[in-house]
mmCIF file with all atom_site columns, C-alpha atoms in Angstrom:
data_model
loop_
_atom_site.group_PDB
_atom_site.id
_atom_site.type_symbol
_atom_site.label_atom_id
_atom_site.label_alt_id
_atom_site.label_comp_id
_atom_site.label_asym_id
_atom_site.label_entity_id
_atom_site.label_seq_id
_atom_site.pdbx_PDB_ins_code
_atom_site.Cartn_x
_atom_site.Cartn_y
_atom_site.Cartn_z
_atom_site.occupancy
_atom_site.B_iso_or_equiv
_atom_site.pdbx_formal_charge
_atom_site.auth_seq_id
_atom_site.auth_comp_id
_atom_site.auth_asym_id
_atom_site.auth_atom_id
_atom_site.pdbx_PDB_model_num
ATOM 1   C CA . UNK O 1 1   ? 0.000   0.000  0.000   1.00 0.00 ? 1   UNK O CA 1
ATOM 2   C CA . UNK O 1 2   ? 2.625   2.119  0.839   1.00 0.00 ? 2   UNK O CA 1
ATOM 3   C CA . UNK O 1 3   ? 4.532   1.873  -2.511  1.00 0.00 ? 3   UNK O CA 1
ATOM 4   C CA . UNK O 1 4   ? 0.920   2.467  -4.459  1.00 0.00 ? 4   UNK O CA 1
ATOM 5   C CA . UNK O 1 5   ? 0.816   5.830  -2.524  1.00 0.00 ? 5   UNK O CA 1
ATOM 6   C CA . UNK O 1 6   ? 4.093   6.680  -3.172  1.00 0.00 ? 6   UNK O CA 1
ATOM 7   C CA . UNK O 1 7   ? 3.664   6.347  -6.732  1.00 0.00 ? 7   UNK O CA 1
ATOM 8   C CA . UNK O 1 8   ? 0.478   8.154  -6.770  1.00 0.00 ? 8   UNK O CA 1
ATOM 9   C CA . UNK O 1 9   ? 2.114   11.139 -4.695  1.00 0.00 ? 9   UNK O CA 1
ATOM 10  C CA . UNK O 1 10  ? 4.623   10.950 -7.305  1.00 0.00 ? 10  UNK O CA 1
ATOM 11  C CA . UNK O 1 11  ? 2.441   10.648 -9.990  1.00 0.00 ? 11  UNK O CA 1
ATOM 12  C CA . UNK O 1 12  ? 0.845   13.484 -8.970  1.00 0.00 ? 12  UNK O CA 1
ATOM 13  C CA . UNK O 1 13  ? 3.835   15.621 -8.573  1.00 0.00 ? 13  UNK O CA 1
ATOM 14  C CA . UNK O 1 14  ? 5.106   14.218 -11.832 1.00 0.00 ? 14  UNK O CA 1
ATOM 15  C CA . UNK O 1 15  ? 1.997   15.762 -13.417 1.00 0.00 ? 15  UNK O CA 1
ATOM 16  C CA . UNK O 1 16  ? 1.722   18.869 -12.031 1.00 0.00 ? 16  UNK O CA 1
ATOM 17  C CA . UNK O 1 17  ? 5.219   19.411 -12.871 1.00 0.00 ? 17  UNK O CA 1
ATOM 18  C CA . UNK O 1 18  ? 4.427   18.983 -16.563 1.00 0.00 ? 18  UNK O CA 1
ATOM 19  C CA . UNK O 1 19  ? 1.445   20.959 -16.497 1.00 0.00 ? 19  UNK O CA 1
ATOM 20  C CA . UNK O 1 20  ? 3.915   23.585 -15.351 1.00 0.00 ? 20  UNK O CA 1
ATOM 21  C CA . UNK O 1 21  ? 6.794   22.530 -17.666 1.00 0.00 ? 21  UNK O CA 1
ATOM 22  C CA . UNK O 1 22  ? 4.446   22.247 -20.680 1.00 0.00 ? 22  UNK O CA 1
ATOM 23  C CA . UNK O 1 23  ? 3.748   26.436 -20.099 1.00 0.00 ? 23  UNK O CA 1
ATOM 24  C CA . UNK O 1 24  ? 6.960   27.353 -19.796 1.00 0.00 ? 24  UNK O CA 1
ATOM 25  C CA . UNK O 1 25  ? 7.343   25.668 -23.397 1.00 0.00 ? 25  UNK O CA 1
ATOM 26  C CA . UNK O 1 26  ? 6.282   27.024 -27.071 1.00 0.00 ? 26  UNK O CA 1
ATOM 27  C CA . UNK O 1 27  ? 2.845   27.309 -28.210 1.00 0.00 ? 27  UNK O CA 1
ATOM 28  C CA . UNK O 1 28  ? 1.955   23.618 -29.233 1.00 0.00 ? 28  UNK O CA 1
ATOM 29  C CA . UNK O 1 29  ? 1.756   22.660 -25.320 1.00 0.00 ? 29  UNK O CA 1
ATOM 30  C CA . UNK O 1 30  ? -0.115  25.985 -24.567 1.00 0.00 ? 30  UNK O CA 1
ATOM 31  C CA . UNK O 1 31  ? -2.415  24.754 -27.303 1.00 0.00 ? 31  UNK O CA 1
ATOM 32  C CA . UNK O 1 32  ? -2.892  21.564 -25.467 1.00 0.00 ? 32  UNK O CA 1
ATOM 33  C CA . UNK O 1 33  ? -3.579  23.061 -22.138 1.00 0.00 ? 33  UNK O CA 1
ATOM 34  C CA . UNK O 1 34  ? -5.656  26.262 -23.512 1.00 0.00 ? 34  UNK O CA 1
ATOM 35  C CA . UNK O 1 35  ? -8.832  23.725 -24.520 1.00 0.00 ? 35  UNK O CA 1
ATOM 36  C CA . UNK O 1 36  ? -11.258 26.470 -25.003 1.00 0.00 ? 36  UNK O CA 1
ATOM 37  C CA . UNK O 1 37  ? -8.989  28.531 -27.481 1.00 0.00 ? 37  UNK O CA 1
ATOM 38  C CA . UNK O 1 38  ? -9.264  31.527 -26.245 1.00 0.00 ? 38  UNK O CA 1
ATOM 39  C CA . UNK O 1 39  ? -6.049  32.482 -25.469 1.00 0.00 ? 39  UNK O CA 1
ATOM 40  C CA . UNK O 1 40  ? -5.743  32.000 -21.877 1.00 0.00 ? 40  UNK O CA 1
ATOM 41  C CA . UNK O 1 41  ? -5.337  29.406 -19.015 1.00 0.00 ? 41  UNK O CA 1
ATOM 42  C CA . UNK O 1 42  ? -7.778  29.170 -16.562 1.00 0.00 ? 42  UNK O CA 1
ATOM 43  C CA . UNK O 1 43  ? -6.668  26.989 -13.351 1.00 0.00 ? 43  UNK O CA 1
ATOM 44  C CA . UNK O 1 44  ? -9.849  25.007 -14.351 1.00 0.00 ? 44  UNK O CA 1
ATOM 45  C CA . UNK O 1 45  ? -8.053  24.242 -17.727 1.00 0.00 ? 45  UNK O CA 1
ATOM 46  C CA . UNK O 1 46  ? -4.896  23.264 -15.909 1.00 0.00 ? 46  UNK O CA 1
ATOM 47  C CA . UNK O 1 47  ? -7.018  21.061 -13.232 1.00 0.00 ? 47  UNK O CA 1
ATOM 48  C CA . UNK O 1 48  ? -8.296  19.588 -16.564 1.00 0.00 ? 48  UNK O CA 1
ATOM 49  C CA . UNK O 1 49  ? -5.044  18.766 -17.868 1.00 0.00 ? 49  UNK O CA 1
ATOM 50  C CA . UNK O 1 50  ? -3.830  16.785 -14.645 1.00 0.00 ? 50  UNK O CA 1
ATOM 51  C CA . UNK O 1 51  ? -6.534  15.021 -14.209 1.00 0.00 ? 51  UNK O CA 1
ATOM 52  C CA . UNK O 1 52  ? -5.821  13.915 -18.050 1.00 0.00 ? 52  UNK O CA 1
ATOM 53  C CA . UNK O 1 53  ? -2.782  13.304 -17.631 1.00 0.00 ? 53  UNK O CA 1
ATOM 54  C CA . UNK O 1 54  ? -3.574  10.911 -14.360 1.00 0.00 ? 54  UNK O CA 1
ATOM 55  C CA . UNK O 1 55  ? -6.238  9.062  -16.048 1.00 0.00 ? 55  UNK O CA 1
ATOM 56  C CA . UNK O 1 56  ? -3.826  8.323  -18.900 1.00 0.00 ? 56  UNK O CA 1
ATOM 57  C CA . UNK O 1 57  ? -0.980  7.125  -16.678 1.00 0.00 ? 57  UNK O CA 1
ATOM 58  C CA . UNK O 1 58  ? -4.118  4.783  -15.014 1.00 0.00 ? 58  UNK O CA 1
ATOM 59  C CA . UNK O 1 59  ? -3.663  2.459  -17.947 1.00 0.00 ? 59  UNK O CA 1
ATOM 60  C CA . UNK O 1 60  ? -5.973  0.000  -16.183 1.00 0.00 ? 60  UNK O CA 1
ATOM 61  C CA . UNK O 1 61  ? -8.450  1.901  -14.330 1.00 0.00 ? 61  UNK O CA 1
ATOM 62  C CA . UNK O 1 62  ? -7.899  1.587  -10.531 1.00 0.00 ? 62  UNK O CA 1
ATOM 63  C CA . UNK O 1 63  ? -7.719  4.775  -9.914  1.00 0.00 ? 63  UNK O CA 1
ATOM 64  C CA . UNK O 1 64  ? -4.273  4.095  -8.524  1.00 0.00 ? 64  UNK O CA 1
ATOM 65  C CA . UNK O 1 65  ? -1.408  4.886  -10.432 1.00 0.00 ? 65  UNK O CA 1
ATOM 66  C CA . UNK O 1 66  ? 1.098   1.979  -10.065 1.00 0.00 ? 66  UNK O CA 1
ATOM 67  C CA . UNK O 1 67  ? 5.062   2.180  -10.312 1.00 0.00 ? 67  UNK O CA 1
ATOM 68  C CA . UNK O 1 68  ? 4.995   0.193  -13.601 1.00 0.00 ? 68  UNK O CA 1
ATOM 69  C CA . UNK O 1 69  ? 2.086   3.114  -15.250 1.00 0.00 ? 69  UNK O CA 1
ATOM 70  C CA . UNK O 1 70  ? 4.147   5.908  -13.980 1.00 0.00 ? 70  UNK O CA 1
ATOM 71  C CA . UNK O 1 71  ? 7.369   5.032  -15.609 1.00 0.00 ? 71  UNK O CA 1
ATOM 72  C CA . UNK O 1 72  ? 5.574   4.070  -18.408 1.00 0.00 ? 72  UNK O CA 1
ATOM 73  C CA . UNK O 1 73  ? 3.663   7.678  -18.263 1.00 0.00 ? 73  UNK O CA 1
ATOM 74  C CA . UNK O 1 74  ? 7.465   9.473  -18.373 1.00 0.00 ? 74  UNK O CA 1
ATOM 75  C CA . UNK O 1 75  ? 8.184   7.147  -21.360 1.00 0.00 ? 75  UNK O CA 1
ATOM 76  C CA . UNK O 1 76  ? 5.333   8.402  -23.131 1.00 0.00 ? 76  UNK O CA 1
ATOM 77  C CA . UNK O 1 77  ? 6.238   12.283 -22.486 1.00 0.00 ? 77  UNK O CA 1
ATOM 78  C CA . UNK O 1 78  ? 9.846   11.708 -23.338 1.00 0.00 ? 78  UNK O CA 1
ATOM 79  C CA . UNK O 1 79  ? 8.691   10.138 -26.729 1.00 0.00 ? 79  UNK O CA 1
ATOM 80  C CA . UNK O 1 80  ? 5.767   12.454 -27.718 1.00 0.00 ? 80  UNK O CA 1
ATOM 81  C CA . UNK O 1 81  ? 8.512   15.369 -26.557 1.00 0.00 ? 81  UNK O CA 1
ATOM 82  C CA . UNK O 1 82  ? 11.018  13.881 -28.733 1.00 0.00 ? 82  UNK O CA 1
ATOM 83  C CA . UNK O 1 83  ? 8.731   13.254 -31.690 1.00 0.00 ? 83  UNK O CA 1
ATOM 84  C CA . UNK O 1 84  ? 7.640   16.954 -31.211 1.00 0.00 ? 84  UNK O CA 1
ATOM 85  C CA . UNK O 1 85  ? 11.611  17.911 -31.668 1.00 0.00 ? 85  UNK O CA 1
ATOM 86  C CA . UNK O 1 86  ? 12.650  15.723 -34.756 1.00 0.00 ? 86  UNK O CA 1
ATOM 87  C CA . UNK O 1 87  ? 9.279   17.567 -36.504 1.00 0.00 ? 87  UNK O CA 1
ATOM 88  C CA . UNK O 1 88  ? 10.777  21.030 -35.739 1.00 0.00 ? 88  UNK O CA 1
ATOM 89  C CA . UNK O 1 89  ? 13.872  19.793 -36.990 1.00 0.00 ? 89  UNK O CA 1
ATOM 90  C CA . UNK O 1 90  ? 12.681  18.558 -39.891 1.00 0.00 ? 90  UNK O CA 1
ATOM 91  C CA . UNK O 1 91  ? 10.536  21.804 -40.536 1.00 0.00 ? 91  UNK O CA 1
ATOM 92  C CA . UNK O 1 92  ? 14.015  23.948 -40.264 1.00 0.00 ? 92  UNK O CA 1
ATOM 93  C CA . UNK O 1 93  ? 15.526  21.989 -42.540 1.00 0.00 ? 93  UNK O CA 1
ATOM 94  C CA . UNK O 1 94  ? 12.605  21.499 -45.121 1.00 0.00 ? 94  UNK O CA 1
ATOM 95  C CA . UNK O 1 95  ? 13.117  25.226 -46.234 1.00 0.00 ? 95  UNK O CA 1
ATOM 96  C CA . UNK O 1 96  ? 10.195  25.615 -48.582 1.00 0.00 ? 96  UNK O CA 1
ATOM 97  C CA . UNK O 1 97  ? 7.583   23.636 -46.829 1.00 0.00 ? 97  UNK O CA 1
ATOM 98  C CA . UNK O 1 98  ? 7.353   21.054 -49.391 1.00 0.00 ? 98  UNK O CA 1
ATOM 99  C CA . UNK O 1 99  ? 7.771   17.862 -47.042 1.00 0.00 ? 99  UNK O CA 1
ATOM 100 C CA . UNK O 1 100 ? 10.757  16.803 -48.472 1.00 0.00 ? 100 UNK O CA 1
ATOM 101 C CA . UNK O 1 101 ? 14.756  17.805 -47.554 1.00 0.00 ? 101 UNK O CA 1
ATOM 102 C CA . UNK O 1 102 ? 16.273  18.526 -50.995 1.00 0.00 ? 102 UNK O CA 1
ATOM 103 C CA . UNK O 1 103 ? 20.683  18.204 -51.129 1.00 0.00 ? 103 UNK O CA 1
ATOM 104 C CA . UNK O 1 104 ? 20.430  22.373 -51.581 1.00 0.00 ? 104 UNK O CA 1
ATOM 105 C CA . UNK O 1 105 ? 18.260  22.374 -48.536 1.00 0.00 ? 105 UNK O CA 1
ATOM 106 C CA . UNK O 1 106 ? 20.138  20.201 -46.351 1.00 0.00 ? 106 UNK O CA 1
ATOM 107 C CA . UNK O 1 107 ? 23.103  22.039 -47.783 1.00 0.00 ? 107 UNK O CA 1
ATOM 108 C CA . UNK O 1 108 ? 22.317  25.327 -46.467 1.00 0.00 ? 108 UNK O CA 1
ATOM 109 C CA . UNK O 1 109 ? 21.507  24.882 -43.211 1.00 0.00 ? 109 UNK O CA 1
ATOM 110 C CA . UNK O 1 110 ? 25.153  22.934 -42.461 1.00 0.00 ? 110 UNK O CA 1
ATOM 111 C CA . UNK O 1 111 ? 27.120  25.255 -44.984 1.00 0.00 ? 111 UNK O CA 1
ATOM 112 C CA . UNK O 1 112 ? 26.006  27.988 -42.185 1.00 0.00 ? 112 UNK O CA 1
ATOM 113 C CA . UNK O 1 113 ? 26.978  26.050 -39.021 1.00 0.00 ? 113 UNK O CA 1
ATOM 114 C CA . UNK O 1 114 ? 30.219  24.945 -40.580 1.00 0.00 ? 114 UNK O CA 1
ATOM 115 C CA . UNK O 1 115 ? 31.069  28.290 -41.676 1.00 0.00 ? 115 UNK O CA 1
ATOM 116 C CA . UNK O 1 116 ? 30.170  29.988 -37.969 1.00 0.00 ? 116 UNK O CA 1
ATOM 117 C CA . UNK O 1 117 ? 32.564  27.282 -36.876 1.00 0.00 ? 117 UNK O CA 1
ATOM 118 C CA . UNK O 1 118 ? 35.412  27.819 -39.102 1.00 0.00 ? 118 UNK O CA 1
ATOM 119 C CA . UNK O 1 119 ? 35.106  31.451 -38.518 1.00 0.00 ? 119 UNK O CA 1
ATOM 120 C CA . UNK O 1 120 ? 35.693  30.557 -34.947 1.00 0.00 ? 120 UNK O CA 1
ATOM 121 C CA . UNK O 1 121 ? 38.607  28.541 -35.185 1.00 0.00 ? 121 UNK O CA 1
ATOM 122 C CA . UNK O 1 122 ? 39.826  30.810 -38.385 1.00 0.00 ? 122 UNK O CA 1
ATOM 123 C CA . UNK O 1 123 ? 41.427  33.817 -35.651 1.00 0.00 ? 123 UNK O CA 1
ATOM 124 C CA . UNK O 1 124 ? 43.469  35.632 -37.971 1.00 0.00 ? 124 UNK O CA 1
ATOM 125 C CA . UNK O 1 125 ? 40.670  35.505 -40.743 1.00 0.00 ? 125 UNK O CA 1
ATOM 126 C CA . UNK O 1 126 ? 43.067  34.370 -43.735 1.00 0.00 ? 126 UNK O CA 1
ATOM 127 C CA . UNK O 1 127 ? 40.689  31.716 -44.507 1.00 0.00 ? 127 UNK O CA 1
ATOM 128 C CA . UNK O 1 128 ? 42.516  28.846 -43.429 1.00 0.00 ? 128 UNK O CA 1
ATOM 129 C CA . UNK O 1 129 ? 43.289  27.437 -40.425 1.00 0.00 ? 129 UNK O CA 1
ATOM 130 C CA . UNK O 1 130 ? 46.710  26.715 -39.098 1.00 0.00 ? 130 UNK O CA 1
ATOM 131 C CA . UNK O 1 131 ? 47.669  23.958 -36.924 1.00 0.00 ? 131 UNK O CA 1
ATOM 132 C CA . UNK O 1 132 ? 48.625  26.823 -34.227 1.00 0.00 ? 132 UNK O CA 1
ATOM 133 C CA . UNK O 1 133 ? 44.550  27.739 -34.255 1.00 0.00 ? 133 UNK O CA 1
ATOM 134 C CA . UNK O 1 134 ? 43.924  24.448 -33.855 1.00 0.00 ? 134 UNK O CA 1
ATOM 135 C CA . UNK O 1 135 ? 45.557  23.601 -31.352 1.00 0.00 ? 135 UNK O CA 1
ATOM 136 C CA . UNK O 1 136 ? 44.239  26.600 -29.574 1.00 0.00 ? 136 UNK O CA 1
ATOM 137 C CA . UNK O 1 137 ? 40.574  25.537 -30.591 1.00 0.00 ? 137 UNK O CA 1
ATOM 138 C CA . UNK O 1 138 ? 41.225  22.354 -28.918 1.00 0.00 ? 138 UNK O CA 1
ATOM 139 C CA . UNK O 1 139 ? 42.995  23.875 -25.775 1.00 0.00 ? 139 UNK O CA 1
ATOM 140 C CA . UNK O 1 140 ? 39.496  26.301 -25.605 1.00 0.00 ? 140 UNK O CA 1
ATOM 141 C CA . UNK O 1 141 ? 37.243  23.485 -25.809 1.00 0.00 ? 141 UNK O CA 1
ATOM 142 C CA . UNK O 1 142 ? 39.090  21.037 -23.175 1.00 0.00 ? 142 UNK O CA 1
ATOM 143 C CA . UNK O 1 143 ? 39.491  24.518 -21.028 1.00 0.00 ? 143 UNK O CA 1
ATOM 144 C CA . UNK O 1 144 ? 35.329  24.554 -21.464 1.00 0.00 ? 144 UNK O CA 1
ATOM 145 C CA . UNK O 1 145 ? 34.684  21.304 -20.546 1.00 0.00 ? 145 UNK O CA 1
ATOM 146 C CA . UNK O 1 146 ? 36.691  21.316 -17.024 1.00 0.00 ? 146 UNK O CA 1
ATOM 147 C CA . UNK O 1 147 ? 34.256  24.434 -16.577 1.00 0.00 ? 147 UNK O CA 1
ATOM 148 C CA . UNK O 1 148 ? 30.819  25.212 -14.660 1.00 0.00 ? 148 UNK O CA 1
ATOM 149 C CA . UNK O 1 149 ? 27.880  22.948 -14.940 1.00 0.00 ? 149 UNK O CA 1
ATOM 150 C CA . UNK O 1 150 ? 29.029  20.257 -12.740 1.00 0.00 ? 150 UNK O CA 1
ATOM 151 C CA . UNK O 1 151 ? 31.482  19.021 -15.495 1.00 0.00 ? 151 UNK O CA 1
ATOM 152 C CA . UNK O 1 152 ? 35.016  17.317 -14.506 1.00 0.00 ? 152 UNK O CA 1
ATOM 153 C CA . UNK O 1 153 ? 37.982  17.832 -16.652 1.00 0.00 ? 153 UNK O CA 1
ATOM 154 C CA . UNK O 1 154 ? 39.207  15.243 -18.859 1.00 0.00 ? 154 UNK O CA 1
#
């Protein structure tokens, strides 16, 4: 009993912190939590949306939320989340809308990444770069990783 109310506490938690997450995020997830359409989010919209959410993650219909439906719940967000991100990716790279990724398409969006990139390791500007601004481009990048965000140096 004690593990069934854990996971529902953390159910519960899990969805509320979604509800929240999915605001902070771009308008698709607003979309999904603003049901009427009008624009704004009620608190009776967002009570809506977690008790959605918990009824899904009740795959069979307890009204408890085991363990096993709550990881399977996070699997489900990861995967629609990630689904949601290859599309956009997709969309940025499909440059006339067409559906397809044409070579010219694909082309342009790395030829402007590589080039910010060379420009960056390119420090005198001649076009090239030397082994010297290599060498420095790697010395930068091992000095970043050693740096802030809980990261150890390698």
């Amino acid at each position: 009993m004690k593990k069934i109310m854990t996971a529902s506490v953390c159910t519960l938690s899990l969805i509320g912190g979604l509800t929240l997450t999915a605001l902070a995020q771009k308008a698709p997830a607003l979309e999904r939590v603003d049901t009427d359409g009008d624009g704004n989010i009620t608190i009776s919209e967002l009570e809506a949306q977690k008790a959605e959410r918990f009824t899904k993650a009740d795959t069979n219909g307890d009204n408890l939320v085991s363990f096993d439906e709550f990881e399977a719940q996070i699997e489900a967000e990861k995967a629609r989340r990630e689904a949601e991100r290859r599309q956009r990716r997709f969309e940025r790279l499909d440059a006339n809308s067409d559906g397809f990724v044409t070579a010219e398409e694909h082309a342009a969006v790395g030829d402007n990444r590589v080039e910010r990139r060379f420009q960056r390791v390119d420090t005198n500007g001649d076009g090239m770069i030397s082994e010297e601004e290599r060498e420095a481009a790697k010395a930068k990048m091992r000095d970043r990783r050693g740096q802030g965000r809980g990261r150890r140096a390698r």
